[in-house]
PDB file of C-alpha atoms and ligand atoms in Angstrom:
ATOM      1  CA  MET A   1      86.666 -74.841  39.542  1.00 49.00           C
ATOM      2  CA  THR A   2      87.463 -71.177  38.906  1.00 54.00           C
ATOM      3  CA  ASP A   3      84.758 -69.032  37.360  1.00 68.00           C
ATOM      4  CA  THR A   4      86.533 -66.811  34.809  1.00 87.00           C
ATOM      5  CA  LYS A   5      84.127 -64.155  33.634  1.00 94.00           C
ATOM      6  CA  GLN A   6      84.120 -63.085  30.003  1.00 96.00           C
ATOM      7  CA  HIS A   7      85.760 -59.779  29.121  1.00 98.00           C
ATOM      8  CA  ILE A   8      83.239 -57.197  27.889  1.00 98.00           C
ATOM      9  CA  THR A   9      83.784 -53.839  26.193  1.00 98.00           C
ATOM     10  CA  VAL A  10      81.173 -51.095  26.400  1.00 99.00           C
ATOM     11  CA  ILE A  11      81.226 -48.300  23.803  1.00 99.00           C
ATOM     12  CA  GLY A  12      79.041 -45.321  24.723  1.00 98.00           C
ATOM     13  CA  LEU A  13      78.872 -44.043  28.276  1.00 98.00           C
ATOM     14  CA  GLY A  14      75.742 -41.923  28.341  1.00 98.00           C
ATOM     15  CA  ALA A  15      73.255 -42.559  31.142  1.00 98.00           C
ATOM     16  CA  MET A  16      72.447 -46.015  29.748  1.00 98.00           C
ATOM     17  CA  GLY A  17      75.984 -47.033  28.742  1.00 98.00           C
ATOM     18  CA  ARG A  18      77.299 -46.179  32.231  1.00 98.00           C
ATOM     19  CA  ALA A  19      74.548 -48.320  33.779  1.00 98.00           C
ATOM     20  CA  LEU A  20      75.446 -51.233  31.450  1.00 98.00           C
ATOM     21  CA  ALA A  21      79.178 -50.994  32.186  1.00 98.00           C
ATOM     22  CA  GLY A  22      78.453 -50.648  35.922  1.00 98.00           C
ATOM     23  CA  ALA A  23      76.326 -53.821  35.862  1.00 98.00           C
ATOM     24  CA  PHE A  24      79.102 -55.792  34.109  1.00 98.00           C
ATOM     25  CA  LEU A  25      81.651 -54.596  36.689  1.00 98.00           C
ATOM     26  CA  GLU A  26      79.251 -55.443  39.517  1.00 98.00           C
ATOM     27  CA  ALA A  27      78.863 -58.957  38.078  1.00 98.00           C
ATOM     28  CA  GLY A  28      82.647 -59.404  38.014  1.00 98.00           C
ATOM     29  CA  HIS A  29      83.261 -59.095  34.251  1.00 98.00           C
ATOM     30  CA  PRO A  30      86.597 -57.534  33.291  1.00 98.00           C
ATOM     31  CA  THR A  31      85.288 -54.435  31.500  1.00 98.00           C
ATOM     32  CA  THR A  32      86.845 -51.995  29.037  1.00 98.00           C
ATOM     33  CA  VAL A  33      85.033 -48.746  28.277  1.00 98.00           C
ATOM     34  CA  PHE A  34      85.166 -46.079  25.571  1.00 98.00           C
ATOM     35  CA  ASN A  35      83.261 -42.813  25.182  1.00 98.00           C
ATOM     36  CA  ARG A  36      83.657 -39.789  22.910  1.00 98.00           C
ATOM     37  CA  SER A  37      83.839 -37.582  26.029  1.00 98.00           C
ATOM     38  CA  PRO A  38      86.417 -39.515  28.071  1.00 97.00           C
ATOM     39  CA  ASP A  39      85.537 -37.978  31.463  1.00 98.00           C
ATOM     40  CA  LYS A  40      82.324 -40.021  31.560  1.00 98.00           C
ATOM     41  CA  ALA A  41      84.519 -43.090  32.120  1.00 98.00           C
ATOM     42  CA  ASP A  42      86.156 -41.695  35.281  1.00 98.00           C
ATOM     43  CA  GLU A  43      83.756 -43.172  37.825  1.00 98.00           C
ATOM     44  CA  LEU A  44      83.799 -46.582  36.093  1.00 98.00           C
ATOM     45  CA  VAL A  45      87.601 -46.570  35.954  1.00 98.00           C
ATOM     46  CA  GLY A  46      87.534 -45.858  39.701  1.00 98.00           C
ATOM     47  CA  ARG A  47      85.458 -49.044  40.071  1.00 98.00           C
ATOM     48  CA  GLY A  48      87.940 -51.142  38.086  1.00 98.00           C
ATOM     49  CA  ALA A  49      87.091 -50.615  34.411  1.00 98.00           C
ATOM     50  CA  ARG A  50      89.881 -50.149  31.882  1.00 98.00           C
ATOM     51  CA  ARG A  51      89.709 -47.010  29.737  1.00 98.00           C
ATOM     52  CA  ALA A  52      90.312 -47.457  25.986  1.00 98.00           C
ATOM     53  CA  GLU A  53      91.755 -44.457  24.168  1.00 98.00           C
ATOM     54  CA  SER A  54      90.191 -45.354  20.805  1.00 98.00           C
ATOM     55  CA  VAL A  55      87.401 -47.510  19.379  1.00 98.00           C
ATOM     56  CA  THR A  56      89.980 -49.828  17.828  1.00 98.00           C
ATOM     57  CA  GLU A  57      91.623 -50.342  21.239  1.00 98.00           C
ATOM     58  CA  ALA A  58      88.169 -50.900  22.771  1.00 98.00           C
ATOM     59  CA  LEU A  59      87.240 -53.584  20.205  1.00 98.00           C
ATOM     60  CA  GLU A  60      90.630 -55.280  20.464  1.00 98.00           C
ATOM     61  CA  ALA A  61      90.325 -55.600  24.247  1.00 98.00           C
ATOM     62  CA  GLY A  62      88.132 -58.709  23.897  1.00 96.00           C
ATOM     63  CA  GLU A  63      85.701 -60.745  21.814  1.00 98.00           C
ATOM     64  CA  LEU A  64      82.429 -59.105  22.888  1.00 98.00           C
ATOM     65  CA  THR A  65      81.557 -55.408  22.560  1.00 98.00           C
ATOM     66  CA  VAL A  66      78.291 -53.789  23.629  1.00 99.00           C
ATOM     67  CA  VAL A  67      77.511 -50.527  21.801  1.00 98.00           C
ATOM     68  CA  CYS A  68      74.959 -48.123  23.291  1.00 98.00           C
ATOM     69  CA  VAL A  69      75.034 -44.599  21.872  1.00 98.00           C
ATOM     70  CA  LEU A  70      72.486 -42.072  20.654  1.00 98.00           C
ATOM     71  CA  SER A  71      71.639 -43.808  17.363  1.00 98.00           C
ATOM     72  CA  TYR A  72      72.697 -46.342  14.728  1.00 98.00           C
ATOM     73  CA  GLY A  73      74.215 -43.471  12.746  1.00 98.00           C
ATOM     74  CA  VAL A  74      76.489 -42.574  15.667  1.00 98.00           C
ATOM     75  CA  ALA A  75      77.390 -46.258  16.192  1.00 98.00           C
ATOM     76  CA  ARG A  76      78.398 -46.585  12.533  1.00 98.00           C
ATOM     77  CA  GLU A  77      80.375 -43.306  12.690  1.00 98.00           C
ATOM     78  CA  LEU A  78      82.314 -44.632  15.685  1.00 98.00           C
ATOM     79  CA  LEU A  79      82.888 -48.142  14.303  1.00 98.00           C
ATOM     80  CA  GLU A  80      83.846 -47.218  10.733  1.00 98.00           C
ATOM     81  CA  PRO A  81      87.436 -46.107  11.434  1.00 98.00           C
ATOM     82  CA  ALA A  82      87.891 -49.302  13.511  1.00 98.00           C
ATOM     83  CA  ALA A  83      86.277 -51.676  10.982  1.00 98.00           C
ATOM     84  CA  ASP A  84      89.419 -53.825  10.627  1.00 98.00           C
ATOM     85  CA  ALA A  85      89.108 -54.826  14.288  1.00 98.00           C
ATOM     86  CA  LEU A  86      85.625 -56.350  13.781  1.00 98.00           C
ATOM     87  CA  ALA A  87      86.771 -59.646  12.232  1.00 98.00           C
ATOM     88  CA  GLY A  88      86.118 -62.563  14.577  1.00 98.00           C
ATOM     89  CA  ARG A  89      84.431 -60.315  17.163  1.00 98.00           C
ATOM     90  CA  THR A  90      80.801 -59.885  18.218  1.00 98.00           C
ATOM     91  CA  ILE A  91      78.853 -56.633  18.480  1.00 98.00           C
ATOM     92  CA  VAL A  92      75.755 -56.425  20.673  1.00 98.00           C
ATOM     93  CA  HIS A  93      74.164 -53.190  19.543  1.00 98.00           C
ATOM     94  CA  LEU A  94      71.663 -51.628  21.982  1.00 98.00           C
ATOM     95  CA  SER A  95      71.050 -48.071  20.685  1.00 98.00           C
ATOM     96  CA  HIS A  96      67.509 -47.160  19.654  1.00 97.00           C
ATOM     97  CA  GLY A  97      66.514 -47.079  15.969  1.00 97.00           C
ATOM     98  CA  SER A  98      64.447 -48.699  13.230  1.00 97.00           C
ATOM     99  CA  PRO A  99      64.356 -52.266  11.832  1.00 98.00           C
ATOM    100  CA  ALA A 100      66.025 -50.993   8.616  1.00 98.00           C
ATOM    101  CA  ASP A 101      68.835 -49.403  10.690  1.00 98.00           C
ATOM    102  CA  ALA A 102      69.439 -52.736  12.454  1.00 98.00           C
ATOM    103  CA  ARG A 103      69.572 -54.751   9.215  1.00 98.00           C
ATOM    104  CA  GLU A 104      71.970 -52.259   7.642  1.00 98.00           C
ATOM    105  CA  LEU A 105      74.364 -52.243  10.622  1.00 98.00           C
ATOM    106  CA  SER A 106      74.188 -56.032  10.929  1.00 98.00           C
ATOM    107  CA  ASP A 107      75.109 -56.448   7.230  1.00 98.00           C
ATOM    108  CA  TRP A 108      77.944 -53.939   7.551  1.00 98.00           C
ATOM    109  CA  VAL A 109      79.413 -55.737  10.593  1.00 98.00           C
ATOM    110  CA  ALA A 110      79.092 -59.081   8.756  1.00 98.00           C
ATOM    111  CA  ASP A 111      80.873 -57.589   5.710  1.00 98.00           C
ATOM    112  CA  HIS A 112      83.828 -56.914   8.037  1.00 98.00           C
ATOM    113  CA  GLY A 113      83.827 -60.439   9.455  1.00 98.00           C
ATOM    114  CA  GLY A 114      82.016 -59.745  12.724  1.00 98.00           C
ATOM    115  CA  ALA A 115      78.952 -61.335  14.336  1.00 98.00           C
ATOM    116  CA  TYR A 116      76.000 -59.130  15.282  1.00 98.00           C
ATOM    117  CA  VAL A 117      73.153 -59.200  17.782  1.00 98.00           C
ATOM    118  CA  ASP A 118      70.632 -56.383  17.959  1.00 98.00           C
ATOM    119  CA  GLY A 119      68.825 -55.546  21.184  1.00 98.00           C
ATOM    120  CA  GLY A 120      66.159 -53.223  22.508  1.00 98.00           C
ATOM    121  CA  ILE A 121      66.558 -52.312  26.167  1.00 98.00           C
ATOM    122  CA  MET A 122      63.165 -52.387  27.899  1.00 97.00           C
ATOM    123  CA  SER A 123      64.437 -50.733  31.032  1.00 96.00           C
ATOM    124  CA  VAL A 124      65.823 -47.442  32.324  1.00 96.00           C
ATOM    125  CA  PRO A 125      69.372 -46.973  33.637  1.00 98.00           C
ATOM    126  CA  GLN A 126      68.155 -47.215  37.252  1.00 97.00           C
ATOM    127  CA  THR A 127      66.620 -50.675  36.698  1.00 97.00           C
ATOM    128  CA  ILE A 128      69.389 -52.284  34.608  1.00 98.00           C
ATOM    129  CA  GLY A 129      70.201 -55.637  36.180  1.00 97.00           C
ATOM    130  CA  GLN A 130      67.095 -55.524  38.386  1.00 96.00           C
ATOM    131  CA  PRO A 131      64.204 -58.017  38.286  1.00 95.00           C
ATOM    132  CA  GLY A 132      61.704 -57.009  35.588  1.00 94.00           C
ATOM    133  CA  SER A 133      64.385 -55.544  33.283  1.00 96.00           C
ATOM    134  CA  PHE A 134      64.383 -57.280  29.906  1.00 97.00           C
ATOM    135  CA  ILE A 135      66.062 -56.901  26.528  1.00 98.00           C
ATOM    136  CA  VAL A 136      64.539 -58.053  23.238  1.00 98.00           C
ATOM    137  CA  VAL A 137      67.325 -59.598  21.162  1.00 98.00           C
ATOM    138  CA  ALA A 138      67.527 -60.736  17.536  1.00 98.00           C
ATOM    139  CA  GLY A 139      70.186 -62.071  15.218  1.00 98.00           C
ATOM    140  CA  ALA A 140      71.854 -65.306  14.146  1.00 98.00           C
ATOM    141  CA  GLU A 141      70.953 -68.049  16.636  1.00 98.00           C
ATOM    142  CA  GLU A 142      74.556 -68.934  17.405  1.00 98.00           C
ATOM    143  CA  ALA A 143      75.441 -65.301  18.216  1.00 98.00           C
ATOM    144  CA  VAL A 144      72.313 -64.809  20.329  1.00 98.00           C
ATOM    145  CA  GLU A 145      73.088 -67.981  22.320  1.00 98.00           C
ATOM    146  CA  ARG A 146      76.763 -67.059  22.726  1.00 97.00           C
ATOM    147  CA  THR A 147      75.904 -63.597  24.119  1.00 98.00           C
ATOM    148  CA  ARG A 148      72.919 -64.686  26.231  1.00 98.00           C
ATOM    149  CA  SER A 149      74.714 -64.926  29.584  1.00 97.00           C
ATOM    150  CA  ALA A 150      76.382 -61.505  29.185  1.00 98.00           C
ATOM    151  CA  ILE A 151      73.099 -59.832  28.193  1.00 98.00           C
ATOM    152  CA  ALA A 152      71.366 -61.550  31.122  1.00 98.00           C
ATOM    153  CA  VAL A 153      73.530 -59.444  33.481  1.00 98.00           C
ATOM    154  CA  LEU A 154      71.572 -56.404  32.212  1.00 98.00           C
ATOM    155  CA  GLY A 155      68.098 -57.889  31.872  1.00 98.00           C
ATOM    156  CA  ASP A 156      66.306 -61.052  30.816  1.00 98.00           C
ATOM    157  CA  PRO A 157      67.165 -61.669  27.124  1.00 98.00           C
ATOM    158  CA  ILE A 158      63.996 -62.352  25.116  1.00 98.00           C
ATOM    159  CA  ASP A 159      64.926 -63.888  21.751  1.00 98.00           C
ATOM    160  CA  VAL A 160      62.483 -62.507  19.137  1.00 98.00           C
ATOM    161  CA  GLY A 161      64.001 -64.051  16.012  1.00 98.00           C
ATOM    162  CA  ARG A 162      66.759 -64.363  13.464  1.00 98.00           C
ATOM    163  CA  ASP A 163      66.158 -61.085  11.548  1.00 98.00           C
ATOM    164  CA  PRO A 164      68.073 -58.355  13.479  1.00 98.00           C
ATOM    165  CA  GLY A 165      65.328 -55.866  12.497  1.00 98.00           C
ATOM    166  CA  LEU A 166      62.900 -57.701  14.788  1.00 98.00           C
ATOM    167  CA  ALA A 167      64.556 -56.297  17.935  1.00 98.00           C
ATOM    168  CA  PRO A 168      63.789 -52.630  17.091  1.00 98.00           C
ATOM    169  CA  LEU A 169      60.352 -53.677  15.786  1.00 98.00           C
ATOM    170  CA  TYR A 170      59.405 -55.171  19.170  1.00 98.00           C
ATOM    171  CA  ASP A 171      61.112 -52.287  20.992  1.00 97.00           C
ATOM    172  CA  ILE A 172      59.116 -49.647  19.068  1.00 97.00           C
ATOM    173  CA  ALA A 173      55.847 -51.587  19.512  1.00 96.00           C
ATOM    174  CA  LEU A 174      56.423 -51.868  23.272  1.00 96.00           C
ATOM    175  CA  LEU A 175      57.254 -48.161  23.509  1.00 95.00           C
ATOM    176  CA  SER A 176      54.104 -47.331  21.494  1.00 92.00           C
ATOM    177  CA  GLY A 177      52.039 -49.176  24.103  1.00 91.00           C
ATOM    178  CA  LEU A 178      53.797 -47.403  26.963  1.00 92.00           C
ATOM    179  CA  TYR A 179      53.695 -43.916  25.441  1.00 92.00           C
ATOM    180  CA  GLY A 180      49.948 -44.281  24.815  1.00 90.00           C
ATOM    181  CA  ILE A 181      49.488 -45.180  28.477  1.00 91.00           C
ATOM    182  CA  ALA A 182      51.720 -42.270  29.567  1.00 92.00           C
ATOM    183  CA  ALA A 183      49.721 -39.796  27.439  1.00 91.00           C
ATOM    184  CA  GLY A 184      46.474 -41.122  28.922  1.00 91.00           C
ATOM    185  CA  ALA A 185      47.859 -40.874  32.470  1.00 93.00           C
ATOM    186  CA  GLN A 186      48.974 -37.288  31.825  1.00 92.00           C
ATOM    187  CA  LEU A 187      45.512 -36.353  30.572  1.00 91.00           C
ATOM    188  CA  ALA A 188      43.907 -38.025  33.604  1.00 93.00           C
ATOM    189  CA  VAL A 189      46.063 -36.092  36.072  1.00 95.00           C
ATOM    190  CA  SER A 190      45.401 -32.791  34.234  1.00 92.00           C
ATOM    191  CA  LEU A 191      41.640 -33.382  34.467  1.00 92.00           C
ATOM    192  CA  ILE A 192      41.828 -34.073  38.212  1.00 95.00           C
ATOM    193  CA  ASP A 193      43.990 -31.010  38.783  1.00 94.00           C
ATOM    194  CA  SER A 194      41.831 -28.674  36.717  1.00 92.00           C
ATOM    195  CA  GLY A 195      38.676 -29.905  38.482  1.00 91.00           C
ATOM    196  CA  GLY A 196      40.080 -29.289  41.996  1.00 94.00           C
ATOM    197  CA  GLY A 197      40.723 -32.998  42.758  1.00 96.00           C
ATOM    198  CA  ASP A 198      43.545 -34.354  44.916  1.00 97.00           C
ATOM    199  CA  VAL A 199      46.263 -35.340  42.424  1.00 97.00           C
ATOM    200  CA  GLU A 200      48.322 -37.391  44.908  1.00 96.00           C
ATOM    201  CA  LEU A 201      45.292 -39.353  46.120  1.00 97.00           C
ATOM    202  CA  PHE A 202      44.247 -39.902  42.506  1.00 97.00           C
ATOM    203  CA  ARG A 203      47.666 -40.982  41.273  1.00 95.00           C
ATOM    204  CA  GLY A 204      48.499 -43.496  44.021  1.00 92.00           C
ATOM    205  CA  THR A 205      45.142 -44.760  45.241  1.00 96.00           C
ATOM    206  CA  LEU A 206      43.099 -44.749  42.049  1.00 97.00           C
ATOM    207  CA  LEU A 207      45.046 -44.378  38.773  1.00 97.00           C
ATOM    208  CA  LEU A 208      47.767 -46.940  39.444  1.00 95.00           C
ATOM    209  CA  PRO A 209      45.480 -49.722  40.802  1.00 95.00           C
ATOM    210  CA  TRP A 210      42.942 -49.007  38.013  1.00 95.00           C
ATOM    211  CA  MET A 211      45.590 -49.350  35.331  1.00 94.00           C
ATOM    212  CA  GLU A 212      47.080 -52.464  36.944  1.00 93.00           C
ATOM    213  CA  ALA A 213      43.627 -54.061  37.023  1.00 93.00           C
ATOM    214  CA  MET A 214      42.610 -53.090  33.480  1.00 89.00           C
ATOM    215  CA  LEU A 215      45.860 -53.539  31.508  1.00 89.00           C
ATOM    216  CA  PRO A 216      45.909 -57.357  31.370  1.00 86.00           C
ATOM    217  CA  PHE A 217      42.321 -57.326  30.082  1.00 83.00           C
ATOM    218  CA  THR A 218      43.026 -54.592  27.517  1.00 82.00           C
ATOM    219  CA  ALA A 219      46.293 -56.108  26.213  1.00 83.00           C
ATOM    220  CA  GLY A 220      44.519 -59.453  25.924  1.00 81.00           C
ATOM    221  CA  VAL A 221      41.735 -58.284  23.598  1.00 79.00           C
ATOM    222  CA  VAL A 222      43.468 -55.910  21.146  1.00 80.00           C
ATOM    223  CA  ASN A 223      43.747 -57.382  17.669  1.00 80.00           C
ATOM    224  CA  THR A 224      45.650 -56.861  14.408  1.00 81.00           C
ATOM    225  CA  GLU A 225      42.517 -55.899  12.419  1.00 76.00           C
ATOM    226  CA  GLY A 226      42.118 -52.706  14.472  1.00 72.00           C
ATOM    227  CA  THR A 227      38.466 -53.560  15.103  1.00 73.00           C
ATOM    228  CA  MET A 228      36.637 -52.903  18.355  1.00 71.00           C
ATOM    229  CA  PRO A 229      36.450 -56.136  20.378  1.00 72.00           C
ATOM    230  CA  ASP A 230      32.860 -57.155  21.178  1.00 73.00           C
ATOM    231  CA  GLU A 231      33.618 -56.896  24.899  1.00 71.00           C
ATOM    232  CA  PHE A 232      34.087 -53.122  24.505  1.00 74.00           C
ATOM    233  CA  ASN A 233      30.603 -52.282  23.106  1.00 80.00           C
ATOM    234  CA  ALA A 234      31.431 -49.647  20.494  1.00 80.00           C
ATOM    235  CA  THR A 235      28.183 -47.650  20.872  1.00 83.00           C
ATOM    236  CA  MET A 236      28.655 -47.279  24.601  1.00 86.00           C
ATOM    237  CA  GLN A 237      32.375 -46.382  24.159  1.00 83.00           C
ATOM    238  CA  ALA A 238      31.496 -43.674  21.599  1.00 84.00           C
ATOM    239  CA  ALA A 239      29.122 -42.059  24.118  1.00 89.00           C
ATOM    240  CA  VAL A 240      31.811 -42.221  26.841  1.00 88.00           C
ATOM    241  CA  LEU A 241      34.416 -40.611  24.553  1.00 86.00           C
ATOM    242  CA  GLU A 242      32.006 -37.827  23.538  1.00 89.00           C
ATOM    243  CA  SER A 243      31.478 -37.063  27.220  1.00 91.00           C
ATOM    244  CA  MET A 244      35.253 -37.164  27.841  1.00 88.00           C
ATOM    245  CA  ILE A 245      35.836 -34.662  25.005  1.00 89.00           C
ATOM    246  CA  ALA A 246      33.140 -32.343  26.383  1.00 90.00           C
ATOM    247  CA  SER A 247      34.621 -32.574  29.897  1.00 89.00           C
ATOM    248  CA  SER A 248      38.152 -31.870  28.634  1.00 88.00           C
ATOM    249  CA  ARG A 249      36.870 -28.872  26.703  1.00 89.00           C
ATOM    250  CA  ALA A 250      34.938 -27.526  29.718  1.00 89.00           C
ATOM    251  CA  ALA A 251      38.014 -27.981  31.955  1.00 87.00           C
ATOM    252  CA  GLY A 252      40.333 -26.260  29.451  1.00 89.00           C
ATOM    253  CA  VAL A 253      42.403 -29.453  29.141  1.00 89.00           C
ATOM    254  CA  ASP A 254      43.900 -30.374  25.766  1.00 85.00           C
ATOM    255  CA  GLU A 255      41.339 -32.555  23.983  1.00 83.00           C
ATOM    256  CA  ALA A 256      43.707 -33.774  21.253  1.00 86.00           C
ATOM    257  CA  LEU A 257      44.117 -37.272  22.755  1.00 86.00           C
ATOM    258  CA  THR A 258      40.413 -37.891  23.434  1.00 84.00           C
ATOM    259  CA  GLY A 259      39.565 -36.459  19.997  1.00 84.00           C
ATOM    260  CA  HIS A 260      42.062 -38.861  18.419  1.00 85.00           C
ATOM    261  CA  LEU A 261      40.621 -41.818  20.365  1.00 82.00           C
ATOM    262  CA  HIS A 262      37.116 -40.852  19.273  1.00 82.00           C
ATOM    263  CA  ALA A 263      38.206 -40.660  15.612  1.00 82.00           C
ATOM    264  CA  SER A 264      39.964 -44.068  15.926  1.00 79.00           C
ATOM    265  CA  LEU A 265      36.802 -45.542  17.399  1.00 74.00           C
ATOM    266  CA  ALA A 266      34.765 -44.197  14.471  1.00 72.00           C
ATOM    267  CA  LEU A 267      37.224 -45.865  12.083  1.00 68.00           C
ATOM    268  CA  MET A 268      37.035 -49.154  13.991  1.00 66.00           C
ATOM    269  CA  ARG A 269      33.255 -49.092  13.797  1.00 61.00           C
ATOM    270  CA  ALA A 270      33.298 -48.227  10.083  1.00 55.00           C
ATOM    271  CA  ASP A 271      35.668 -51.137   9.414  1.00 52.00           C
ATOM    272  CA  ALA A 272      33.786 -53.593  11.552  1.00 50.00           C
ATOM    273  CA  PRO A 273      32.324 -56.498   9.562  1.00 47.00           C
TER     274      PRO A 273
HETATM  275  N1  LIG B   1      68.131 -43.746  29.039  1.00 73.41           N
HETATM  276  C1  LIG B   1      67.121 -44.590  28.900  1.00 73.41           C
HETATM  277  O1  LIG B   1      66.193 -44.637  29.721  1.00 73.41           O
HETATM  278  C2  LIG B   1      67.117 -45.564  27.750  1.00 73.41           C
HETATM  279  C3  LIG B   1      66.243 -46.681  27.796  1.00 73.41           C
HETATM  280  C4  LIG B   1      66.261 -47.606  26.746  1.00 73.41           C
HETATM  281  C5  LIG B   1      67.080 -47.383  25.641  1.00 73.41           C
HETATM  282  N2  LIG B   1      67.886 -46.260  25.620  1.00 73.41           N
HETATM  283  C6  LIG B   1      68.699 -46.057  24.415  1.00 73.41           C
HETATM  284  O2  LIG B   1      70.085 -46.131  24.760  1.00 73.41           O
HETATM  285  C7  LIG B   1      70.824 -45.246  23.907  1.00 73.41           C
HETATM  286  C8  LIG B   1      71.679 -44.340  24.780  1.00 73.41           C
HETATM  287  O3  LIG B   1      70.819 -43.606  25.643  1.00 73.41           O
HETATM  288  P1  LIG B   1      71.398 -42.738  26.834  1.00 73.41           P
HETATM  289  O4  LIG B   1      70.289 -42.530  27.785  1.00 73.41           O
HETATM  290  O5  LIG B   1      72.668 -43.299  27.313  1.00 73.41           O
HETATM  291  O6  LIG B   1      71.675 -41.357  26.060  1.00 73.41           O
HETATM  292  P2  LIG B   1      72.718 -40.211  26.471  1.00 73.41           P
HETATM  293  O7  LIG B   1      72.902 -40.141  27.935  1.00 73.41           O
HETATM  294  O8  LIG B   1      72.257 -38.978  25.748  1.00 73.41           O
HETATM  295  O9  LIG B   1      74.107 -40.713  25.828  1.00 73.41           O
HETATM  296  C9  LIG B   1      74.331 -40.634  24.443  1.00 73.41           C
HETATM  297  C10 LIG B   1      75.613 -41.370  24.117  1.00 73.41           C
HETATM  298  O10 LIG B   1      75.859 -41.246  22.703  1.00 73.41           O
HETATM  299  C11 LIG B   1      77.133 -40.624  22.489  1.00 73.41           C
HETATM  300  N3  LIG B   1      77.088 -39.789  21.303  1.00 73.41           N
HETATM  301  C12 LIG B   1      76.088 -38.972  20.889  1.00 73.41           C
HETATM  302  N4  LIG B   1      76.434 -38.360  19.721  1.00 73.41           N
HETATM  303  C13 LIG B   1      77.678 -38.801  19.411  1.00 73.41           C
HETATM  304  C14 LIG B   1      78.568 -38.563  18.329  1.00 73.41           C
HETATM  305  N5  LIG B   1      78.229 -37.758  17.317  1.00 73.41           N
HETATM  306  N6  LIG B   1      79.769 -39.197  18.326  1.00 73.41           N
HETATM  307  C15 LIG B   1      80.112 -40.034  19.340  1.00 73.41           C
HETATM  308  N7  LIG B   1      79.308 -40.324  20.391  1.00 73.41           N
HETATM  309  C16 LIG B   1      78.102 -39.697  20.431  1.00 73.41           C
HETATM  310  C17 LIG B   1      77.356 -39.796  23.737  1.00 73.41           C
HETATM  311  O11 LIG B   1      78.729 -39.472  23.852  1.00 73.41           O
HETATM  312  P3  LIG B   1      79.164 -38.167  24.713  1.00 73.41           P
HETATM  313  O12 LIG B   1      79.078 -38.584  26.150  1.00 73.41           O
HETATM  314  O13 LIG B   1      80.518 -37.876  24.240  1.00 73.41           O
HETATM  315  O14 LIG B   1      78.155 -37.080  24.371  1.00 73.41           O
HETATM  316  C18 LIG B   1      76.862 -40.777  24.803  1.00 73.41           C
HETATM  317  O15 LIG B   1      77.800 -41.804  25.006  1.00 73.41           O
HETATM  318  C19 LIG B   1      69.805 -44.468  23.067  1.00 73.41           C
HETATM  319  O16 LIG B   1      69.702 -45.036  21.782  1.00 73.41           O
HETATM  320  C20 LIG B   1      68.514 -44.646  23.842  1.00 73.41           C
HETATM  321  O17 LIG B   1      67.357 -44.564  23.016  1.00 73.41           O
HETATM  322  C21 LIG B   1      67.934 -45.374  26.635  1.00 73.41           C
END
């Protein structure tokens, strides 16, 4: 039996779009690419991709088009002049934006006879197609199922529901978790550096293992009420945060993050039943 791979179009060849198109080529999918600045397609064309000269030509190349550009606004700007080519085709939209953006674009594509799946890429270009890469996807069940195997080339598709706005919701929530961790890690390294500690020793031998050990516990106890879990002992945590603020101040390190955490803790305690 011959394994004929589905044709896939990729619109948007920034750092992420090039990684997506490269993964489809690597997996043996006939791939057509389009980008506002056409030179970004050169390397992919050298690897076997077909270059489309317009968005209409890109959409007409096949049934499935992946769009990954700066924003939903840019995606809409690109697709609008090619709207007649949407009928009977499927858009998997992977640019970053809000739940409202996703619902609006989904409705607009549906108004032109197309199917729509929204996705949030939880990966960086370097890890597209690698183990651990995943994509939160949302949209009509039939469209999500039909596009599952193509999306799986990029990362594990995690279906988060039928409302297309759920994909950006989960994406933004995941990024909020990560950015909080990144801000904490930055503060930690600044404290070590300002106090004459060994940053490399700290980063590899202490910070990473500490975070790996503590994260499952922390993610497991946070709750939707925003209250301090009993396990955390709010009185003790307040004393720790006050000492962290004083140490940051003494070291000349920005105390905005610890001050914010202290204020959040006060709120949690005030709200506690
Ligand atoms: N990079 C990451 O680590 C990462 C991770 C997860 C999600 N994402 C999301 O993936 C999307 C793309 O990210 P990226 O890293 O590829 O960004 P990027 O390298 O800055 O690429 C931006 C893309 O948008 C296009 N674009 C911007 N303004 C345009 C306009 N007015 N008209 C037409 N095209 C326009 C660019 O075309 P030109 O080449 O012509 O400028 C390019 O194809 C973003 O929504 C981002 O949040 C990125």
